Every structure is written in structure tokens, then in C-alpha cells.
Coordinates of C-alpha atoms and ligand atoms in Angstrom, one line a residue:
M1 CA 0.0 0.0 0.0
S2 CA 1.6 3.2 -1.1
T3 CA 1.1 6.5 0.6
P4 CA -1.3 8.8 -1.3
N5 CA 0.6 11.5 -2.9
P6 CA -1.1 14.8 -2.5
N7 CA 0.3 16.0 -5.8
A8 CA -0.9 13.0 -7.6
A9 CA -4.0 14.7 -9.1
P10 CA -5.1 12.8 -12.2
K11 CA -4.4 15.6 -14.6
T12 CA -1.1 16.8 -13.2
D13 CA 0.0 13.2 -12.8
A14 CA -1.1 12.2 -16.2
P15 CA 2.5 11.4 -17.5
V16 CA 3.0 8.8 -14.7
V17 CA -0.1 6.8 -15.7
P18 CA 1.3 3.5 -16.9
T19 CA -1.3 2.7 -19.5
G20 CA -3.3 4.8 -21.8
G21 CA -3.6 8.2 -20.2
D22 CA -5.9 9.8 -22.7
S23 CA -9.1 8.1 -21.4
V24 CA -11.0 9.0 -18.3
S25 CA -11.2 5.4 -17.2
D26 CA -7.5 4.9 -17.5
L27 CA -6.9 8.1 -15.6
H28 CA -9.1 6.9 -12.8
R29 CA -7.7 3.4 -12.7
A30 CA -4.2 4.8 -12.3
H31 CA -5.3 7.1 -9.6
M32 CA -7.1 4.3 -7.8
I33 CA -4.3 1.9 -7.9
Q34 CA -2.1 4.6 -6.6
M35 CA -4.5 5.4 -3.9
N36 CA -5.5 1.8 -3.3
D37 CA -8.8 3.1 -2.0
P38 CA -10.8 0.1 -0.8
V39 CA -14.1 1.9 -1.0
M40 CA -13.6 3.0 -4.6
L41 CA -12.1 -0.4 -5.5
T42 CA -15.2 -2.3 -4.2
A43 CA -17.8 0.1 -5.4
D44 CA -20.7 -1.7 -6.9
G45 CA -21.3 -1.3 -10.6
V46 CA -21.0 -2.9 -14.0
D47 CA -17.9 -2.3 -16.0
D48 CA -17.9 -3.7 -19.5
S49 CA -14.9 -1.9 -20.6
P50 CA -12.2 -4.1 -22.1
E51 CA -9.8 -3.1 -19.3
S52 CA -12.0 -4.9 -16.7
D53 CA -10.6 -8.2 -18.0
E54 CA -7.1 -7.3 -17.5
P55 CA -5.4 -9.2 -14.7
G56 CA -4.0 -7.4 -11.6
E57 CA -6.4 -4.6 -11.9
G58 CA -9.3 -6.0 -10.0
G59 CA -10.6 -2.7 -8.6
S60 CA -10.6 -0.6 -11.7
D61 CA -13.9 -1.9 -13.1
S62 CA -15.5 -1.1 -9.8
V63 CA -14.5 2.5 -10.0
Q64 CA -16.0 2.7 -13.4
G65 CA -19.2 1.2 -12.0
L66 CA -19.2 3.7 -9.2
H67 CA -19.2 6.5 -11.7
E68 CA -22.0 4.9 -13.6
V69 CA -24.0 4.6 -10.4
V70 CA -23.3 8.2 -9.6
M71 CA -24.2 9.2 -13.1
R72 CA -27.5 7.4 -12.9
E73 CA -28.5 9.2 -9.8
Q74 CA -30.8 12.2 -10.4
A75 CA -30.4 15.5 -8.7
E76 CA -32.3 15.8 -5.4
P77 CA -35.6 17.5 -6.1
R78 CA -35.9 21.0 -4.8
D79 CA -38.9 22.5 -3.1
G80 CA -41.6 23.3 -5.6
F81 CA -39.8 21.4 -8.4
E82 CA -40.7 17.8 -7.3
P83 CA -41.6 15.5 -10.2
I84 CA -45.4 15.2 -10.5
P85 CA -46.9 11.8 -9.7
F86 CA -47.7 9.7 -12.7
W87 CA -51.4 9.6 -12.1
V88 CA -51.7 13.4 -12.1
A89 CA -50.1 13.4 -15.6
V90 CA -52.6 10.8 -16.7
V91 CA -55.6 12.7 -15.3
C92 CA -54.4 16.0 -16.8
G93 CA -53.8 14.3 -20.2
G94 CA -57.2 12.7 -20.1
L95 CA -58.9 16.1 -19.3
L96 CA -57.0 17.7 -22.1
M97 CA -58.2 15.1 -24.6
W98 CA -61.7 15.3 -23.3
G99 CA -61.7 19.1 -23.6
G100 CA -60.5 18.8 -27.2
F101 CA -63.1 16.3 -28.0
Y102 CA -65.8 18.4 -26.4
I103 CA -64.9 21.5 -28.3
G104 CA -64.5 19.5 -31.5
T105 CA -68.0 18.1 -31.2
N106 CA -69.8 21.1 -29.8
S107 CA -68.2 24.2 -31.4
A108 CA -70.2 23.9 -34.6
D109 CA -67.2 25.3 -36.5
F110 CA -67.5 28.4 -34.4
R111 CA -70.2 29.8 -36.7
R112 CA -72.2 32.7 -35.2
D113 CA -75.4 31.6 -36.9
V114 CA -75.7 28.6 -34.6
F115 CA -77.5 30.9 -32.2
D116 CA -80.1 31.9 -34.8
D117 CA -83.7 30.7 -34.2
P118 CA -83.8 27.6 -36.4
D119 CA -87.6 27.7 -36.6
P120 CA -88.8 31.4 -36.9
Q121 CA -92.4 31.9 -36.5
P122 CA -94.1 32.0 -40.0
T123 CA -95.7 35.4 -39.3
L124 CA -92.2 36.9 -39.2
V125 CA -91.5 36.0 -42.8
Q126 CA -95.0 36.1 -44.2
G127 CA -95.9 39.7 -43.4
P128 CA -99.3 40.8 -42.3
A129 CA -101.8 38.0 -41.6
A130 CA -104.6 37.4 -44.1
D131 CA -107.9 39.2 -43.6
P132 CA -110.4 37.4 -41.4
D133 CA -113.4 35.9 -43.2
P134 CA -116.2 35.7 -40.7
Q135 CA -119.3 33.7 -41.7
T136 CA -121.7 33.8 -38.8
V137 CA -124.2 36.6 -38.2
D138 CA -122.7 37.4 -34.8
D139 CA -119.2 37.6 -36.0
L140 CA -120.2 39.8 -39.0
K141 CA -122.4 42.0 -36.8
A142 CA -119.5 42.5 -34.4
I143 CA -117.3 43.8 -37.1
G144 CA -120.2 45.7 -38.8
K145 CA -121.4 47.5 -35.7
Q146 CA -117.9 48.9 -35.1
K147 CA -117.7 50.3 -38.6
Y148 CA -121.3 51.5 -38.6
D149 CA -120.8 53.5 -35.5
A150 CA -117.5 55.0 -36.8
I151 CA -118.7 55.8 -40.3
C152 CA -122.4 55.5 -41.1
A153 CA -123.9 56.7 -37.9
A154 CA -122.8 60.3 -38.7
C155 CA -125.4 60.4 -41.4
H156 CA -127.9 57.6 -40.8
L157 CA -127.7 58.1 -37.0
P158 CA -126.9 55.3 -34.4
D159 CA -130.6 54.2 -34.4
G160 CA -130.7 54.0 -38.2
K161 CA -133.5 56.5 -38.4
G162 CA -131.5 58.9 -40.7
K163 CA -132.4 62.5 -41.0
P164 CA -135.4 62.6 -43.3
S165 CA -136.6 66.0 -42.1
E166 CA -133.3 67.8 -42.4
Q167 CA -131.7 69.6 -45.3
P168 CA -130.2 67.8 -47.1
P169 CA -132.3 64.8 -46.0
I170 CA -130.7 61.4 -45.1
P171 CA -132.9 58.4 -45.7
P172 CA -133.4 55.9 -42.8
L173 CA -131.9 52.4 -42.8
D174 CA -134.3 51.1 -40.1
R175 CA -137.5 49.9 -41.9
S176 CA -135.9 50.6 -45.3
E177 CA -137.1 48.2 -48.0
W178 CA -133.6 48.5 -49.6
V179 CA -132.0 47.1 -46.5
A180 CA -134.3 44.3 -45.3
G181 CA -137.4 44.5 -47.5
D182 CA -138.7 43.6 -50.9
K183 CA -136.0 45.6 -52.7
A184 CA -133.1 44.4 -50.6
T185 CA -130.7 42.0 -52.2
P186 CA -127.1 41.2 -51.4
A187 CA -126.0 42.3 -54.9
R188 CA -127.8 45.7 -54.7
L189 CA -126.6 46.4 -51.2
S190 CA -123.1 45.5 -52.0
R191 CA -123.1 48.0 -54.8
I192 CA -124.6 50.8 -52.8
L193 CA -121.8 50.4 -50.3
L194 CA -119.0 49.8 -52.8
Y195 CA -119.7 52.7 -55.2
G196 CA -122.1 55.0 -53.4
L197 CA -125.6 56.0 -54.5
K198 CA -126.9 59.1 -56.3
G199 CA -130.2 60.2 -57.7
P200 CA -133.8 60.1 -56.4
I201 CA -134.8 57.1 -54.2
E202 CA -137.9 56.3 -52.3
V203 CA -137.4 54.8 -48.8
D204 CA -140.2 53.7 -46.5
G205 CA -142.8 55.8 -48.4
K206 CA -140.8 58.9 -48.5
Q207 CA -139.1 60.4 -51.6
F208 CA -135.4 61.5 -51.4
S209 CA -134.2 63.6 -54.2
G210 CA -130.6 62.7 -53.9
T211 CA -129.7 66.4 -54.4
G212 CA -127.6 68.3 -51.9
T213 CA -125.9 65.2 -50.6
A214 CA -125.3 61.6 -51.8
M215 CA -124.5 58.3 -50.3
P216 CA -120.6 58.1 -50.5
A217 CA -118.7 55.2 -51.9
H218 CA -116.9 52.9 -49.3
G219 CA -115.2 50.4 -51.6
S220 CA -111.8 51.9 -51.0
L221 CA -112.3 52.7 -47.4
L222 CA -113.6 49.3 -46.3
K223 CA -112.5 45.7 -47.1
D224 CA -115.0 43.2 -48.4
Y225 CA -115.4 41.4 -45.1
E226 CA -116.0 44.8 -43.4
I227 CA -118.7 45.8 -45.9
A228 CA -120.2 42.4 -45.4
G229 CA -120.2 43.1 -41.7
V230 CA -121.8 46.5 -42.0
L231 CA -124.5 45.1 -44.3
T232 CA -125.2 42.2 -41.9
H233 CA -125.4 44.6 -39.1
I234 CA -127.9 47.0 -40.6
R235 CA -130.0 44.1 -41.9
N236 CA -130.3 42.6 -38.4
S237 CA -130.6 45.7 -36.2
W238 CA -133.4 47.8 -34.9
S239 CA -136.7 46.5 -36.4
N240 CA -134.9 45.0 -39.4
K241 CA -134.9 41.3 -40.2
A242 CA -132.8 40.3 -43.1
D243 CA -135.7 38.7 -44.9
A244 CA -139.3 37.6 -44.2
D245 CA -138.3 34.4 -42.5
N246 CA -134.7 35.6 -41.8
A247 CA -133.4 32.6 -43.8
K248 CA -130.3 34.4 -45.1
P249 CA -129.4 36.9 -42.4
A250 CA -125.7 37.1 -43.2
I251 CA -124.0 38.8 -46.1
T252 CA -120.4 37.4 -46.3
G253 CA -117.2 38.8 -47.7
A254 CA -117.5 36.5 -50.7
I255 CA -120.7 38.1 -51.8
V256 CA -119.2 41.6 -51.7
K257 CA -116.1 40.4 -53.4
A258 CA -118.2 38.8 -56.2
A259 CA -120.0 42.1 -56.8
R260 CA -116.8 44.0 -56.9
A261 CA -115.3 41.6 -59.4
K262 CA -118.4 41.7 -61.6
E263 CA -118.7 45.5 -62.0
K264 CA -116.6 46.4 -65.1
D265 CA -114.4 43.4 -64.4
G266 CA -113.4 44.8 -61.1
K267 CA -112.5 48.2 -62.6
R268 CA -115.5 50.2 -61.5
A269 CA -114.2 53.2 -59.5
T270 CA -114.8 53.0 -55.7
N271 CA -113.8 56.7 -55.1
G272 CA -117.3 58.1 -55.6
T273 CA -117.0 59.0 -59.3
E274 CA -119.1 56.0 -60.4
Q275 CA -122.0 55.9 -58.0
V276 CA -124.9 53.6 -58.8
T277 CA -128.5 54.8 -59.4
V278 CA -131.8 53.3 -58.4
E279 CA -132.5 52.4 -62.0
E280 CA -129.2 50.5 -62.2
L281 CA -130.1 48.6 -58.9
L282 CA -133.5 47.7 -60.2
N283 CA -131.9 46.2 -63.3
L284 CA -130.4 43.6 -61.0
A285 CA -133.2 41.1 -60.7
R286 CA -134.5 40.3 -57.2
D287 CA -133.0 36.8 -57.3
Y288 CA -129.8 37.9 -59.0
A289 CA -126.6 36.9 -57.4
D290 CA -123.1 37.7 -58.6
P291 CA -121.1 34.7 -59.8
P292 CA -118.4 33.8 -57.2
A293 CA -115.2 35.7 -57.8
A294 CA -112.2 33.7 -58.7
K295 CA -109.9 33.0 -55.8
K296 CA -106.9 35.4 -55.6
Ligands
HEC301 C1 -122.3 61.5 -45.9 C2 -123.5 60.9 -45.3 C3 -123.7 59.4 -45.5 C4 -122.9 58.5 -45.0 C5 -121.6 58.6 -44.2 C6 -123.5 57.2 -45.3 N1 -124.6 57.4 -46.0 FE1 -125.9 56.0 -46.7 N2 -126.9 57.4 -47.7 C7 -126.7 58.8 -47.6 C8 -127.6 59.4 -48.5 C9 -127.7 61.0 -48.7 C10 -128.4 58.4 -49.1 C11 -129.5 58.7 -50.1 C12 -128.8 58.8 -51.5 C13 -129.8 59.2 -52.6 O1 -130.8 59.9 -52.3 O2 -129.5 58.9 -53.7 C14 -127.9 57.2 -48.5 C15 -128.4 56.0 -48.9 C16 -128.1 54.8 -48.3 C17 -128.8 53.5 -48.5 C18 -129.9 53.2 -49.5 C19 -131.2 53.9 -49.0 C20 -131.7 53.5 -47.6 O3 -131.8 54.4 -46.8 O4 -131.9 52.3 -47.4 C21 -128.2 52.6 -47.7 C22 -128.5 51.1 -47.6 C23 -127.1 53.3 -47.0 N3 -127.1 54.6 -47.4 C24 -126.3 52.7 -46.1 C25 -125.2 53.3 -45.6 C26 -124.2 52.6 -44.8 C27 -124.2 51.2 -44.4 C28 -123.2 53.6 -44.5 C29 -122.0 53.3 -43.7 C30 -121.0 52.5 -44.4 C31 -123.7 54.8 -45.0 N4 -124.8 54.6 -45.7 C32 -123.0 56.0 -44.9 C33 -125.8 59.4 -46.8 C34 -124.8 58.8 -46.2

């Protein structure tokens, strides 16, 4: 056993190394032999270097192994930098994959129109609703009374008595044979309302000259179902009954529409310039009905 030489540092003593001298393992072996350090010579490890087989150098492979062991060791973890447990990595990875899958299946390509109402109400795209088309007397009267009070009552008065004694005189609607008597027909009444009336007319035994004022046209102001409502209203109000046995009390929008379509192929003016006359009304036979107008 030789005494360790403090000056025998591997690098400085490189020239005294017997074998090699240019490899780290040779350097260490020389140093170990020189030191004859039992700990280093018996260090556990695997040395597959060719030198390990050389005789007389039993401890040198152990030194090599010692270094490998040391090299295998990882640095001690510092506070806050400990390696994360394997299961945390697995859970995080799983969550990431699930998140990606979720976005992929639910993002709808990030289109903004996914929030649009997929089934908008038809009224939103079809504009105003179609006109009502009441058929019963009650429904027609309800519409007609409203219009009568707003328009007709100014002249014919709310009780339908008219102003027969005033100047200019207004004929009555209550007890008028033109409204619910032997001269009243849906075709005639429709025309009085649509185009207005001018010229002399006899109502309930009294002569009206038609001078001074006239029955205005309402074909532009009111819709067919509204005219039908007004007519149904005056035919079934006060002492009026639509006909002797009240078999046909209602005048519907289809009847007014048919009259409008028949007059000059629907071109007769409804602005009061083409009013009807009594003579014209009487030319429409008592049982005359306008042919149903073609559907729009
Ligand atoms: C500006 C006043 C005035 C208004 C408003 C008016 N009328 Fe008349 N109406 C008359 C006059 C005047 C006559 C008579 C015309 C003639 O002598 O030729 C008449 C005649 C009539 C006749 C035929 C004669 C009779 O008395 O039966 C009917 C039916 C009638 N009107 C219904 C109506 C209805 C329904 C309304 C409401 C939509 C209305 N009128 C609004 C002035 C008016």
C-alpha cells in the first residue's frame, strides 16, 4: 500500500499513468491503484470496458461502476420542483383530450349563426296576416257595428232613423225596403256600399231627391269582409230582419267580393265617381246573385 501522494492529481500526474492516459477510465484506474482506496475499488457497478478483464487490476472496473451509479442518480428535487406523480399526468392528459373532444364536437365550427332561431315563426316572414273571413251573423255584426258607429252613424244616426226631415235629407236604414225589405238583395246592397248612390230614391214611403248630398262610396275605405259586416249589421238591427223568415241573415265577404269583381271586371271606381243609381239597382233582378269571384 503506497502512501497517497497529494500531488498525484489525475491531470497533473497524467504522465505517470502507466497505461493509456488519454481516457478518463485509464486516468481513474491509475489514480485508484495509486491510492488503493478500498471503498472505490469495491464500489458496486458494472464495467464492461475491455480493461476490466485485464489481470491485476481488480478494482478498476468497480471505479467505473461507481461512476455509472453516480451518473445514474438524479439530482435531489428542490422544493416546488418535485416531479409530478404519474397519475396526475394521466388525469391531466385525459382532461385535455376530453376538452379537445368536447370543443370539436360542440363548437359547430365556431359559426355565429348557430344561435339563430332555427324555426322562426311563420308570421315573421309572411308579413301581415290574411284578412279574417267571418261567416256567422254574430261575427259579421260585431265587425259591422264597429264600422257603422264609426262611419255610417254620422249620417244615418246610431238608431238607423236617418235625418229625413233635415236639409239635405238622409234616408233611414231602419225599416228601409232597400236594407231588409222587398227591394233588398245582397247584390244591390253591395253596390250601394262599394260605389255609393246618387239620384232620387224612395225609402219607407218617402221620396229622397238625392240632391244636396249623396251616399258616399266605401269600396276603397272598407274591405270586403268589413262591408259584409256592416250590411249584416244593418239588416239585423233595430226593427230590421234580413228577410221575411230571416233565412239568409248574413252577407259574407265572398258576396261583396263577387259584386266588386263583376262590375266592369273589377275596374269600377270606388272613389265616388261612379256611383250607382236606383235604375241600375232595379236592373239587377230580385234573385240575381253575382257569380263567385275567382280565388286570388
Ligand atoms: C255623408 C252621409 C252618409 C254616410 C256617411 C252614409 N250614407 Fe248612406 N246614404 C246617404 C244618403 C244621402 C243616401 C241617399 C242617396 C240618394 O238619395 O241617392 C244614402 C243611402 C243609403 C242607402 C240606401 C237607402 C236606404 O236608406 O236604405 C243605404 C242602404 C245606405 N245609405 C247605407 C249606408 C251605410 C251602411 C253607411 C256606412 C257604411 C252609409 N250609408 C254612410 C248618406 C250617407
